[in-house]
C-alpha positions as a printed Julia matrix, in Angstrom:
431×3 Matrix{Float64}:
 156.79  147.71  119.41
 159.33  146.0   121.7
 161.61  143.09  120.87
 164.19  141.2   122.91
 166.63  140.79  119.99
 165.34  143.1   117.24
 168.33  142.5   114.95
 167.39  138.79  114.87
 163.62  138.86  115.26
 163.17  141.41  112.46
 165.9   140.43  110.0
 164.9   140.22  106.33
 163.77  136.93  104.82
 166.87  137.0   102.61
 169.12  137.34  105.65
 167.23  134.59  107.49
 167.77  132.18  104.6
 171.46  133.07  104.35
 171.89  132.58  108.11
 170.08  129.23  107.97
 172.14  127.9   105.07
 175.44  128.85  106.71
 174.52  127.22  110.0
 172.9   124.19  108.37
 176.07  123.44  106.42
 178.2   123.76  109.56
 175.8   121.65  111.59
 175.53  118.83  109.06
 179.33  118.59  108.87
 179.66  118.58  112.66
 176.92  115.95  113.08
 178.39  113.75  110.35
 181.77  113.85  112.05
 180.53  113.31  115.62
 177.29  111.28  115.61
 177.72  107.72  114.26
 173.98  107.17  113.67
 173.74  110.14  111.31
 177.0   109.31  109.56
 175.78  105.77  108.88
 172.37  106.93  107.62
 173.87  109.62  105.41
 176.35  107.13  103.98
 173.52  104.69  103.28
 171.63  107.46  101.47
 174.74  108.49   99.53
 174.76  111.98  101.1
 177.9   113.84  102.23
 178.01  117.16  104.11
 179.36  118.94  101.03
 176.17  117.96   99.13
 174.22  120.54  101.17
 174.59  123.52   98.84
 171.19  125.21   99.33
 168.34  125.06  101.81
 166.26  122.78   99.6
 168.99  120.13   99.99
 167.76  119.68  103.56
 165.15  117.3   102.1
 167.96  114.89  101.14
 168.84  114.27  104.78
 167.32  111.45  106.87
 164.49  112.04  109.34
 164.94  111.61  113.08
 162.14  110.21  115.24
 161.37  109.89  118.92
 162.13  106.18  118.58
 165.68  107.08  117.59
 166.11  108.9   120.9
 164.93  105.76  122.68
 167.11  103.43  120.61
 170.26  105.53  121.14
 169.52  106.37  124.79
 171.17  107.9   126.71
 174.29  109.43  125.1
 174.75  108.03  121.6
 173.26  111.1   119.85
 175.54  113.61  121.57
 177.74  115.66  119.24
 180.06  116.8   122.05
 181.97  115.01  124.82
 179.92  114.32  127.95
 182.1   116.75  129.91
 180.6   119.59  127.82
 177.01  118.67  128.76
 175.88  120.76  131.72
 172.26  119.63  131.94
 170.04  116.7   130.98
 166.33  117.21  130.4
 163.86  114.39  129.84
 160.41  113.91  128.4
 157.32  113.79  130.59
 156.0   110.78  128.68
 154.82  107.73  130.59
 155.03  105.08  127.83
 158.13  103.41  126.48
 161.7   104.25  127.43
 162.06  107.86  128.54
 163.96  110.12  126.18
 166.69  112.5   127.31
 168.35  115.49  125.73
 171.76  116.94  126.59
 172.42  120.7   126.74
 175.68  122.64  126.7
 176.06  126.08  128.28
 175.61  127.55  124.83
 172.38  125.59  124.35
 170.98  126.9   127.63
 171.83  130.45  126.57
 170.04  129.97  123.23
 167.02  128.48  125.01
 166.87  131.43  127.41
 166.89  133.8   124.42
 163.92  131.98  122.91
 161.77  132.25  126.01
 162.89  135.82  126.69
 161.57  136.73  123.23
 158.23  135.25  124.27
 158.15  137.28  127.47
 158.82  140.54  125.63
 156.2   139.62  123.01
 153.77  139.19  125.93
 154.56  142.68  127.24
 157.3   141.7   129.66
 160.49  143.6   130.51
 163.06  143.87  133.29
 160.39  145.26  135.62
 158.13  142.24  135.22
 157.45  139.68  137.94
 157.22  136.22  136.39
 155.62  133.38  138.33
 156.74  130.05  136.89
 154.11  127.44  137.72
 155.32  124.82  135.28
 156.84  121.8   136.97
 160.58  122.03  137.64
 162.95  119.12  137.16
 163.4   116.91  134.12
 160.35  118.44  132.42
 161.52  121.42  130.35
 158.7   123.8   131.3
 159.87  125.16  134.65
 163.56  125.63  133.95
 162.86  126.87  130.41
 160.57  129.67  131.54
 162.86  130.43  134.49
 165.92  130.8   132.27
 164.11  133.13  129.88
 162.82  135.35  132.68
 166.29  135.63  134.21
 167.81  136.39  130.79
 165.33  139.25  130.43
 166.26  140.55  133.88
 162.78  140.06  135.31
 162.04  138.93  138.85
 161.28  135.18  138.95
 159.02  133.41  141.43
 159.83  129.69  140.98
 156.66  128.26  142.51
 156.59  125.14  140.3
 153.19  123.42  140.11
 150.94  122.48  143.0
 149.91  124.11  146.3
 147.36  126.25  144.48
 146.32  128.47  147.37
 149.96  129.42  147.99
 150.34  130.13  144.28
 147.47  132.59  144.43
 148.69  134.2   147.65
 152.05  134.84  145.99
 150.33  136.32  142.95
 148.43  138.74  145.17
 151.19  139.53  147.68
 154.19  139.71  145.32
 152.41  141.41  142.43
 152.95  138.75  139.75
 152.58  140.3   136.27
 153.21  137.23  134.1
 152.15  133.64  134.76
 153.77  130.65  133.02
 152.12  127.23  133.3
 150.06  124.69  131.36
 146.69  125.98  130.1
 144.8   123.35  132.1
 146.54  124.52  135.29
 145.77  128.13  134.38
 142.09  127.16  134.24
 142.47  125.44  137.6
 144.05  128.59  139.06
 141.25  130.69  137.56
 138.64  128.53  139.26
 140.49  128.86  142.57
 140.77  132.65  142.2
 137.01  132.88  141.68
 136.41  130.63  144.68
 138.75  132.68  146.91
 137.21  135.95  145.7
 140.59  137.66  145.16
 140.45  138.53  141.46
 140.64  142.28  142.22
 143.93  141.75  144.11
 145.73  140.32  141.08
 148.17  142.43  139.07
 148.48  139.87  136.29
 148.87  141.24  132.76
 149.61  138.17  130.68
 150.01  134.42  130.78
 152.31  132.14  128.77
 150.78  128.72  128.43
 152.05  125.63  126.65
 153.03  121.95  126.92
 149.57  120.7   125.95
 146.98  121.48  123.26
 144.3   124.1   123.97
 141.62  125.8   121.93
 140.62  129.41  121.31
 137.57  128.89  123.52
 139.83  127.78  126.35
 141.95  130.88  125.77
 138.86  133.08  126.22
 137.9   131.25  129.4
 141.38  131.68  130.89
 141.5   135.36  129.95
 138.12  135.99  131.56
 138.93  134.01  134.69
 142.29  135.71  135.34
 141.81  139.07  133.6
 144.84  138.62  131.35
 145.95  138.19  127.76
 146.86  134.52  127.23
 149.8   133.7   124.93
 150.68  130.35  123.38
 154.24  129.01  123.52
 155.61  125.88  121.86
 158.53  123.63  122.6
 159.51  120.01  123.03
 162.2   118.34  125.1
 163.92  116.82  122.1
 164.45  120.22  120.44
 164.69  122.87  123.17
 161.66  123.16  125.46
 159.32  126.19  125.56
 160.52  129.0   123.29
 160.99  127.07  120.05
 158.13  129.26  118.87
 156.09  131.92  120.62
 153.02  134.07  120.18
 153.23  137.85  119.75
 150.51  140.39  120.5
 148.87  139.76  117.13
 148.09  136.2   118.24
 148.02  134.97  114.64
 150.37  132.03  115.08
 153.63  131.4   116.91
 156.9   132.8   115.52
 159.46  130.0   115.13
 162.98  131.07  116.13
 164.33  130.59  112.61
 167.85  131.59  113.62
 167.92  128.35  115.65
 165.61  126.02  113.72
 164.58  125.26  110.16
 160.93  124.17  109.91
 159.39  121.99  107.2
 155.88  120.66  106.65
 155.68  117.1   105.36
 153.0   114.59  104.44
 152.98  112.38  107.57
 152.33  109.26  105.49
 154.84  109.69  102.66
 157.46  112.0   104.2
 157.21  114.28  101.15
 157.92  117.98  101.74
 154.69  119.88  101.08
 154.32  123.28   99.34
 154.13  126.5   101.35
 150.74  126.91  103.02
 150.03  123.15  103.22
 148.68  121.4   106.3
 150.86  118.57  107.51
 153.41  117.38  110.07
 155.94  119.85  111.44
 159.59  118.8   111.07
 162.38  120.77  112.79
 166.16  120.81  112.3
 168.33  122.35  115.01
 171.02  124.43  113.29
 172.69  126.02  116.33
 172.22  123.42  119.08
 175.54  121.99  120.25
 174.89  119.15  122.68
 172.33  116.97  120.97
 171.5   118.48  117.58
 168.76  116.8   115.56
 168.24  116.8   111.8
 164.7   116.76  110.42
 163.06  115.75  113.7
 159.47  114.59  113.2
 157.49  116.41  115.89
 154.2   114.59  115.07
 152.42  117.94  115.48
 150.04  118.82  112.64
 149.93  122.47  111.59
 150.42  125.07  108.83
 153.32  127.52  108.4
 152.45  131.15  107.6
 155.14  133.21  105.87
 153.0   136.33  105.41
 154.0   139.6   107.08
 152.99  139.78  110.74
 151.64  143.03  112.13
 154.1   142.88  115.03
 157.06  143.47  112.71
 158.74  140.14  113.4
 159.77  138.33  110.23
 160.21  134.78  111.49
 157.65  132.35  110.09
 154.6   131.59  112.21
 153.25  128.13  112.9
 149.52  127.93  113.43
 148.36  126.31  116.66
 148.75  122.55  116.13
 145.44  120.93  115.21
 146.53  117.69  116.85
 149.3   115.14  116.84
 149.66  112.14  114.59
 150.36  110.07  117.71
 147.49  111.6   119.75
 144.94  110.85  117.1
 142.36  108.28  118.14
 140.89  105.94  115.58
 137.38  105.13  116.8
 135.21  102.88  114.66
 137.49  103.7   111.75
 137.18  107.49  112.17
 140.13  109.77  113.0
 139.34  111.78  116.13
 141.48  114.46  117.77
 140.78  115.59  121.37
 141.07  119.21  120.22
 138.01  118.73  117.99
 135.97  117.63  120.99
 137.21  120.49  123.17
 136.31  123.0   120.47
 132.67  121.87  120.58
 132.39  121.64  124.37
 133.82  125.08  125.02
 131.21  126.73  122.81
 128.75  125.94  125.58
 130.77  127.46  128.42
 127.69  128.82  130.18
 126.55  125.22  130.75
 129.68  123.02  130.78
 133.13  123.65  132.21
 136.47  123.1   130.4
 137.04  119.97  132.5
 136.3   116.87  130.45
 137.59  113.37  129.83
 137.34  111.06  126.84
 136.93  107.35  127.61
 137.32  104.82  124.82
 136.66  101.13  125.3
 135.67   98.01  123.4
 132.65   95.73  123.84
 131.78   92.82  121.56
 134.54   93.91  119.13
 133.0    97.39  118.79
 134.54  100.62  120.08
 132.7   102.48  122.82
 133.1   106.26  122.96
 132.12  108.26  126.07
 132.78  111.88  126.97
 132.41  113.04  130.57
 132.15  116.81  131.0
 131.53  118.77  134.18
 128.57  121.13  134.4
 129.12  124.73  135.48
 128.57  125.22  139.25
 125.54  127.47  138.74
 123.85  125.35  136.08
 120.73  123.61  137.39
 118.91  122.94  134.1
 118.0   119.7   132.4
 121.12  117.56  131.97
 119.49  115.27  129.41
 118.78  118.12  126.99
 122.37  119.38  127.27
 123.72  115.89  126.65
 121.47  115.47  123.61
 122.6   118.83  122.18
 126.29  117.98  122.64
 125.8   114.54  121.09
 124.31  116.22  118.02
 127.04  118.86  117.75
 129.84  116.33  118.26
 128.42  113.99  115.63
 128.38  116.9   113.18
 131.99  117.82  114.03
 133.46  114.31  114.22
 131.3   112.25  111.92
 130.83  109.71  114.69
 128.47  109.3   117.64
 129.59  109.67  121.25
 127.84  109.19  124.58
 128.01  112.47  126.5
 127.62  112.53  130.26
 127.13  115.8   132.16
 128.79  115.13  135.52
 129.01  116.99  138.82
 131.45  119.8   139.52
 134.93  118.6   140.62
 134.14  114.96  139.77
 136.92  114.84  137.15
 140.38  114.75  138.72
 142.31  117.98  138.18
 145.92  117.99  137.02
 148.62  120.42  138.15
 150.68  119.52  135.1
 149.48  118.22  131.76
 145.78  117.31  131.82
 144.93  113.65  131.21
 142.14  114.04  128.69
 142.02  110.55  127.17
 141.57  107.14  128.76
 141.83  104.39  126.14
 140.87  101.04  127.65
 140.89   99.06  124.42
 144.32   97.43  124.96
 144.89   97.54  121.21
 148.54   96.54  121.43
 148.24   93.38  123.55
């Protein structure tokens, strides 16, 4: 078994907790002294840095939300002078004021360690050739994967996203062994590889895919299309980008880098910390980040933490693949619906329908309309009506609500080279 930093990745649970407490206490003191928002909120709650005596005291501290990053945009959450910030990254969101996060040189080094751990867990080493097909720029994907690959000493091909045929030519000609991109773009590349008939020229061994939700069925489709093992990676601009947690060869959840972050699971409605093994909202505190550290950041991702021993030998807790996001959840006719639930059903019928689908929600006569467009497979020539009827039945069983399913022609749904746009909500609920 190979590790990038074995002394950290395999430390005992007792040592992990001791490390976390030491760094949490230092971080809370530093934040209190340097970030006015936190100092004010802690004062209002009657909490001082010296009150953090054990890890459970973390629950006494205030939450941080994405709205806070908008309200204190751009620099008011920095814990260091601006001269110490060497990079700004920003969210890829399209609604509301964009959020930014400042990184010091030390932060970039920590981030590179996190993604390098992922690469090694996916079978990478200094001889690997890593093609980074995440977008570069303000989005954390491209530069995050790039930094981790360089830290490992691997060769990096910084293709960014787009120009798919060139991407595939580079894979074939340069001998790419590891691909990093969004799962929807990996599917797009897989389709193009099949179309170009060059699958036997690929030397790919593994893929590292993140930045959007994807199901186990989609994983199987990607692995079959590209002949690889597909690994999940998790990150978010506000915390660190890809490498906050990563999947090992066991593929039984993503190991959170607990030397850098303390995870909690809370009830998203009450904010109460839930017992170990509970399903709820993931909250992360950055205990080593220098530039823009965050305490108890509400990720809005819904998952479970698994503290059981992993077969890979790593001891850091695993987060299960998020089942959805509290802010991605659709409420349709009073029923909570997550896009991942729909994808799970559709991908069970991969011989008939492709992974390319779109959910369209509208409103007519004060009633929600719910349509799902899904592309047929290129070689499927059967009865569309029977397929639609079957999917309607299966989706009603899964969701508890009826949807209109439309089997549409191949390539009729616009492809994305970044994050896939799966949901179109035309209800204008906030006007």
